[in-house]
Coordinates of C-alpha atoms and ligand atoms in Angstrom, one line a residue:
M8 CA 30.3 -12.1 -88.0
P9 CA 29.9 -9.9 -85.0
S10 CA 26.8 -7.8 -85.2
L11 CA 26.8 -4.1 -84.8
H12 CA 23.2 -4.1 -83.5
G13 CA 24.4 -4.5 -79.9
I14 CA 26.6 -1.4 -80.0
S15 CA 25.2 1.9 -79.1
V16 CA 27.2 5.2 -79.0
L17 CA 25.8 7.9 -76.8
P18 CA 27.3 11.4 -76.6
L19 CA 28.7 12.2 -73.1
T20 CA 27.1 15.6 -73.3
S21 CA 26.1 17.8 -76.2
L22 CA 28.8 20.4 -76.9
G23 CA 26.5 23.3 -77.7
L24 CA 23.3 24.4 -76.2
D25 CA 21.4 24.7 -79.4
H26 CA 18.0 23.1 -78.6
P27 CA 15.0 24.4 -80.5
A28 CA 12.7 26.6 -78.4
S29 CA 9.1 26.3 -79.4
E30 CA 6.5 29.0 -78.8
E31 CA 3.8 26.3 -78.8
R32 CA 2.1 25.6 -75.6
I33 CA 0.5 22.2 -74.6
S34 CA -1.9 21.3 -71.9
A35 CA -0.7 19.9 -68.6
G36 CA -3.9 17.8 -68.6
V37 CA -5.3 19.6 -65.6
P38 CA -7.2 22.8 -66.5
G39 CA -6.4 24.5 -63.2
L40 CA -2.6 23.9 -63.7
D41 CA -2.8 25.3 -67.3
A42 CA -4.4 28.4 -65.8
M43 CA -1.5 28.7 -63.3
L44 CA 1.0 28.3 -66.2
G45 CA 0.0 31.6 -67.9
G46 CA -3.3 30.1 -69.0
K47 CA -1.7 28.0 -71.6
G48 CA 0.2 25.1 -70.1
Y49 CA 3.8 23.9 -70.7
Y50 CA 6.0 24.9 -73.7
R51 CA 6.3 22.1 -76.2
G52 CA 9.7 20.4 -75.9
S53 CA 10.3 21.7 -72.4
S54 CA 11.4 19.7 -69.3
I55 CA 9.1 19.6 -66.4
L56 CA 9.8 18.4 -62.9
V57 CA 6.9 17.3 -60.6
S58 CA 8.3 16.7 -57.1
G59 CA 6.7 15.8 -53.8
T60 CA 6.8 13.4 -50.9
A61 CA 5.1 9.9 -51.0
G62 CA 1.5 9.9 -52.1
T63 CA 1.2 13.6 -52.9
G64 CA -0.3 12.9 -56.3
K65 CA 2.8 12.9 -58.6
S66 CA 1.7 10.0 -60.7
S67 CA -1.8 11.3 -61.0
F68 CA -0.5 14.6 -62.6
A69 CA 1.6 12.4 -64.9
A70 CA -1.4 10.4 -65.9
H71 CA -3.4 13.5 -66.8
F72 CA -0.4 14.8 -68.8
A73 CA -0.2 11.5 -70.7
D74 CA -4.0 11.4 -71.3
A75 CA -3.9 15.0 -72.7
A76 CA -1.1 14.1 -75.1
C77 CA -3.0 11.1 -76.4
R78 CA -6.2 13.1 -76.7
R79 CA -4.2 15.4 -79.1
G80 CA -3.3 12.3 -81.0
E81 CA 0.3 12.4 -79.9
R82 CA 2.4 9.4 -78.8
C83 CA 3.4 9.3 -75.2
L84 CA 6.0 7.1 -73.6
I85 CA 6.1 6.3 -69.9
F86 CA 9.2 4.9 -68.2
A87 CA 8.0 3.5 -64.9
S88 CA 10.3 2.1 -62.3
E89 CA 8.0 1.6 -59.3
E90 CA 4.7 0.3 -60.6
S91 CA 3.9 -2.3 -63.3
P92 CA 1.9 -1.2 -66.3
A93 CA -1.2 -3.1 -64.9
Q94 CA -0.9 -1.3 -61.6
I95 CA -0.6 2.1 -63.3
L96 CA -3.7 1.4 -65.4
R97 CA -5.7 0.2 -62.4
N98 CA -4.7 3.1 -60.1
M99 CA -5.2 5.8 -62.7
R100 CA -8.6 4.3 -63.6
S101 CA -9.5 4.9 -59.9
I102 CA -9.1 8.6 -60.5
G103 CA -11.1 8.6 -63.7
V104 CA -8.2 8.5 -66.1
D105 CA -8.5 5.5 -68.4
L106 CA -5.2 5.0 -70.2
A107 CA -6.0 1.5 -71.6
P108 CA -7.7 2.7 -74.8
W109 CA -4.6 4.8 -75.7
I110 CA -2.4 1.7 -75.4
K111 CA -4.7 -0.2 -77.7
Q112 CA -4.6 2.6 -80.2
G113 CA -0.8 2.6 -80.1
L114 CA -0.5 6.1 -78.7
L115 CA 0.7 5.2 -75.3
R116 CA 3.5 2.8 -74.2
I117 CA 4.5 2.0 -70.7
E118 CA 8.0 0.6 -70.2
A119 CA 8.4 -0.7 -66.7
S120 CA 11.8 -1.8 -65.3
R121 CA 14.1 -1.1 -62.4
P122 CA 17.2 0.9 -63.4
A123 CA 19.2 -0.9 -60.7
L124 CA 18.9 -4.1 -62.8
F125 CA 20.7 -2.5 -65.8
G126 CA 23.1 0.0 -64.3
L127 CA 22.7 3.7 -65.2
E128 CA 24.6 3.6 -68.5
M129 CA 22.6 0.6 -69.8
H130 CA 19.4 2.2 -68.7
L131 CA 20.2 5.3 -70.7
V132 CA 20.9 3.2 -73.7
H133 CA 17.6 1.4 -73.2
M134 CA 15.7 4.7 -73.0
H135 CA 17.4 6.1 -76.1
K136 CA 16.4 3.0 -78.0
R137 CA 12.8 3.1 -76.9
V138 CA 12.5 6.8 -77.7
T139 CA 14.1 6.3 -81.2
E140 CA 11.8 3.4 -82.0
F141 CA 8.5 4.9 -80.7
D142 CA 9.3 8.6 -81.5
P143 CA 7.0 10.0 -78.8
R144 CA 6.0 13.7 -78.5
A145 CA 5.6 13.4 -74.7
L146 CA 7.6 11.4 -72.2
I147 CA 7.3 10.7 -68.5
V148 CA 9.9 9.2 -66.1
D149 CA 8.2 8.0 -62.9
P150 CA 10.3 8.5 -60.8
I151 CA 13.8 9.7 -61.4
S152 CA 14.6 9.2 -57.7
N153 CA 15.4 5.6 -58.5
F154 CA 18.4 6.7 -60.6
T155 CA 20.1 8.1 -57.6
S156 CA 19.6 4.8 -55.8
S157 CA 21.5 2.9 -58.5
G158 CA 24.4 5.3 -58.8
S159 CA 25.9 8.4 -57.1
V160 CA 23.9 11.7 -57.2
E161 CA 26.6 13.1 -59.7
Q162 CA 26.2 10.0 -62.0
A163 CA 22.4 10.3 -61.9
E164 CA 22.6 14.1 -62.7
A165 CA 25.0 13.4 -65.6
M166 CA 22.6 10.8 -66.9
L167 CA 19.6 13.0 -66.6
T168 CA 21.5 15.8 -68.4
R169 CA 22.2 13.5 -71.3
L170 CA 18.7 12.3 -71.4
I171 CA 17.2 15.8 -71.4
D172 CA 19.6 17.0 -74.0
F173 CA 18.6 14.1 -76.3
L174 CA 14.9 14.7 -75.7
K175 CA 15.1 18.5 -76.1
A176 CA 16.9 18.0 -79.4
R177 CA 13.9 16.0 -80.5
S178 CA 11.4 18.5 -79.1
V179 CA 9.9 15.8 -76.8
T180 CA 8.1 17.4 -73.8
T181 CA 9.4 15.6 -70.8
L182 CA 7.8 15.2 -67.4
L183 CA 10.2 13.9 -64.7
I184 CA 8.8 12.8 -61.3
N185 CA 10.9 13.1 -58.2
L186 CA 10.0 11.5 -55.0
T187 CA 11.4 13.6 -52.2
S188 CA 11.7 12.1 -48.7
G189 CA 10.1 13.7 -45.7
G190 CA 11.0 17.1 -44.3
D191 CA 11.1 20.1 -46.6
A192 CA 10.6 18.8 -50.1
L193 CA 12.2 21.9 -51.7
E194 CA 15.3 21.6 -49.7
R195 CA 15.8 18.0 -50.3
T196 CA 15.4 17.9 -54.1
Q197 CA 18.9 18.1 -55.6
A198 CA 19.7 21.6 -56.7
G199 CA 21.8 20.1 -59.5
I200 CA 18.7 18.9 -61.3
S201 CA 16.9 22.2 -61.1
S202 CA 19.1 23.8 -63.7
L203 CA 17.9 21.2 -66.3
I204 CA 14.3 22.0 -65.6
D205 CA 12.1 24.6 -67.3
T206 CA 9.0 24.2 -65.2
W207 CA 9.1 22.9 -61.6
V208 CA 5.8 21.9 -59.9
V209 CA 6.0 21.1 -56.2
L210 CA 3.3 19.0 -54.5
S211 CA 2.9 18.7 -50.8
D212 CA 0.4 17.7 -48.2
V213 CA -0.1 19.6 -45.1
E214 CA -1.9 18.7 -41.9
V215 CA -4.8 21.1 -41.3
G216 CA -6.7 20.2 -38.2
S217 CA -7.4 16.5 -38.3
A218 CA -7.1 16.2 -42.1
R219 CA -4.3 16.3 -44.7
R220 CA -4.7 18.8 -47.5
R221 CA -3.0 18.6 -50.8
R222 CA -1.1 21.6 -52.1
L223 CA 0.6 22.6 -55.4
N224 CA 3.0 25.4 -56.2
V225 CA 4.7 26.3 -59.5
L226 CA 8.1 27.0 -58.2
K227 CA 9.4 28.2 -61.5
S228 CA 8.5 28.2 -65.2
R229 CA 11.0 29.7 -67.5
G230 CA 9.6 32.1 -70.1
M231 CA 6.1 32.7 -68.8
A232 CA 4.2 34.7 -66.2
H233 CA 3.1 31.8 -64.0
S234 CA 1.2 31.9 -60.8
S235 CA 3.2 31.9 -57.6
E236 CA 0.2 30.9 -55.5
V237 CA 0.2 27.9 -53.3
R238 CA -3.1 26.2 -54.4
E239 CA -5.0 23.4 -52.8
F240 CA -6.2 20.5 -54.9
R241 CA -8.1 17.3 -54.5
I242 CA -7.7 13.9 -56.0
T243 CA -11.2 12.6 -56.9
S244 CA -12.6 9.7 -58.8
N245 CA -13.0 12.2 -61.6
G246 CA -9.4 13.3 -61.6
I247 CA -7.5 16.1 -60.1
D248 CA -9.5 19.1 -59.1
L249 CA -7.4 22.2 -58.9
G250 CA -10.3 24.6 -59.4
N251 CA -11.0 27.2 -56.9
A252 CA -14.3 25.9 -55.6
A253 CA -15.3 29.2 -54.0
H254 CA -14.7 31.0 -57.3
R255 CA -16.7 28.5 -59.3
K256 CA -19.7 28.7 -56.9
A257 CA -19.6 32.5 -57.1
R258 CA -19.6 32.4 -60.9
R259 CA -22.5 30.0 -61.1
R260 CA -24.6 32.3 -59.0
Ligands
LIG18 N1 -10.4 7.4 -56.4 C1 -9.7 8.2 -55.6 N2 -10.3 9.2 -55.0 C2 -9.6 10.0 -54.1 N3 -8.3 9.9 -53.9 C3 -7.7 8.9 -54.5 C4 -8.3 8.0 -55.4 N4 -7.4 7.1 -55.9 C5 -6.3 7.5 -55.3 N5 -6.4 8.5 -54.5 C6 -5.4 9.2 -53.7 O1 -4.2 9.4 -54.5 C7 -3.1 9.0 -53.8 C8 -2.0 8.5 -54.8 O2 -1.7 9.4 -55.8 P1 -0.5 9.2 -56.7 O3 -0.3 7.7 -57.0 O4 -0.7 10.1 -57.9 O5 0.7 9.7 -55.7 P2 2.2 9.6 -55.9 O6 2.7 10.9 -55.4 O7 2.6 9.2 -57.3 O8 2.5 8.5 -54.9 P3 3.9 7.6 -54.7 O9 4.8 8.5 -54.0 O10 3.5 6.4 -54.0 O11 4.4 7.3 -56.1 C9 -3.5 7.8 -53.0 O12 -2.6 7.7 -51.9 C10 -4.9 8.3 -52.5 O13 -4.8 9.2 -51.4
LIG19 MG1 3.7 7.6 -58.0

């Protein structure tokens, strides 16, 4: 008897735009970023893009977001396609974010695979299955740039639209990471993806004198009065520091 278990049916796109829109806000995991997002963080169930060139701190922001979800007692699922779970745990421990206890407690799952091995359609099926099984409240895809390498930009965008539709219908807050290559990160990120995104955080590093400084800008965040500042941040062994050091010192005095 042929089994039906191997068959998955996925809608091509949802017909209506009828996702729920929560008023609830959840922490980005970095207090300084919550402050920039109207003081309250992301909307629950929204889609967030964190983009930047290599090494700008994208995965570190994702780790803080995952950690904050687990601290609230919520399940978080990470789809990683560049680093193995062991690498992610080691690297994030180096910035003071220990995700291992959350895995032990069953709150965090890291699914690592290369989309090119499956093809985009099968990868989407795989993601649907994992989401349905684990039923996370927060989800991270690190990075989505790998989708474009295993299909055309149009195919990757169609796949992301279907994924985001599916996740929004379930009120899963989704953080997508996009690795942009060299040059102007803003220009090079596909405009097509932007329309799917509620909050877009851009990371960059800039040469100042003989050093490189990390910078962050909230390019857009639908439905809230967000900061439009370009803020400097540091990655430290105690996590991301996006505080304004000068302000803090002044307050302490
Ligand atoms: N303990 C630490 N203290 C200070 N900086 C650190 C520490 N650990 C890592 N870093 C910095 O963080 C950077 C990596 O950050 P992260 O992995 O979040 O960047 P990314 O944007 O995800 O990189 P990639 O493009 O490779 O995926 C390292 O290149 C290093 O400069
Ligand atoms: Mg990374």
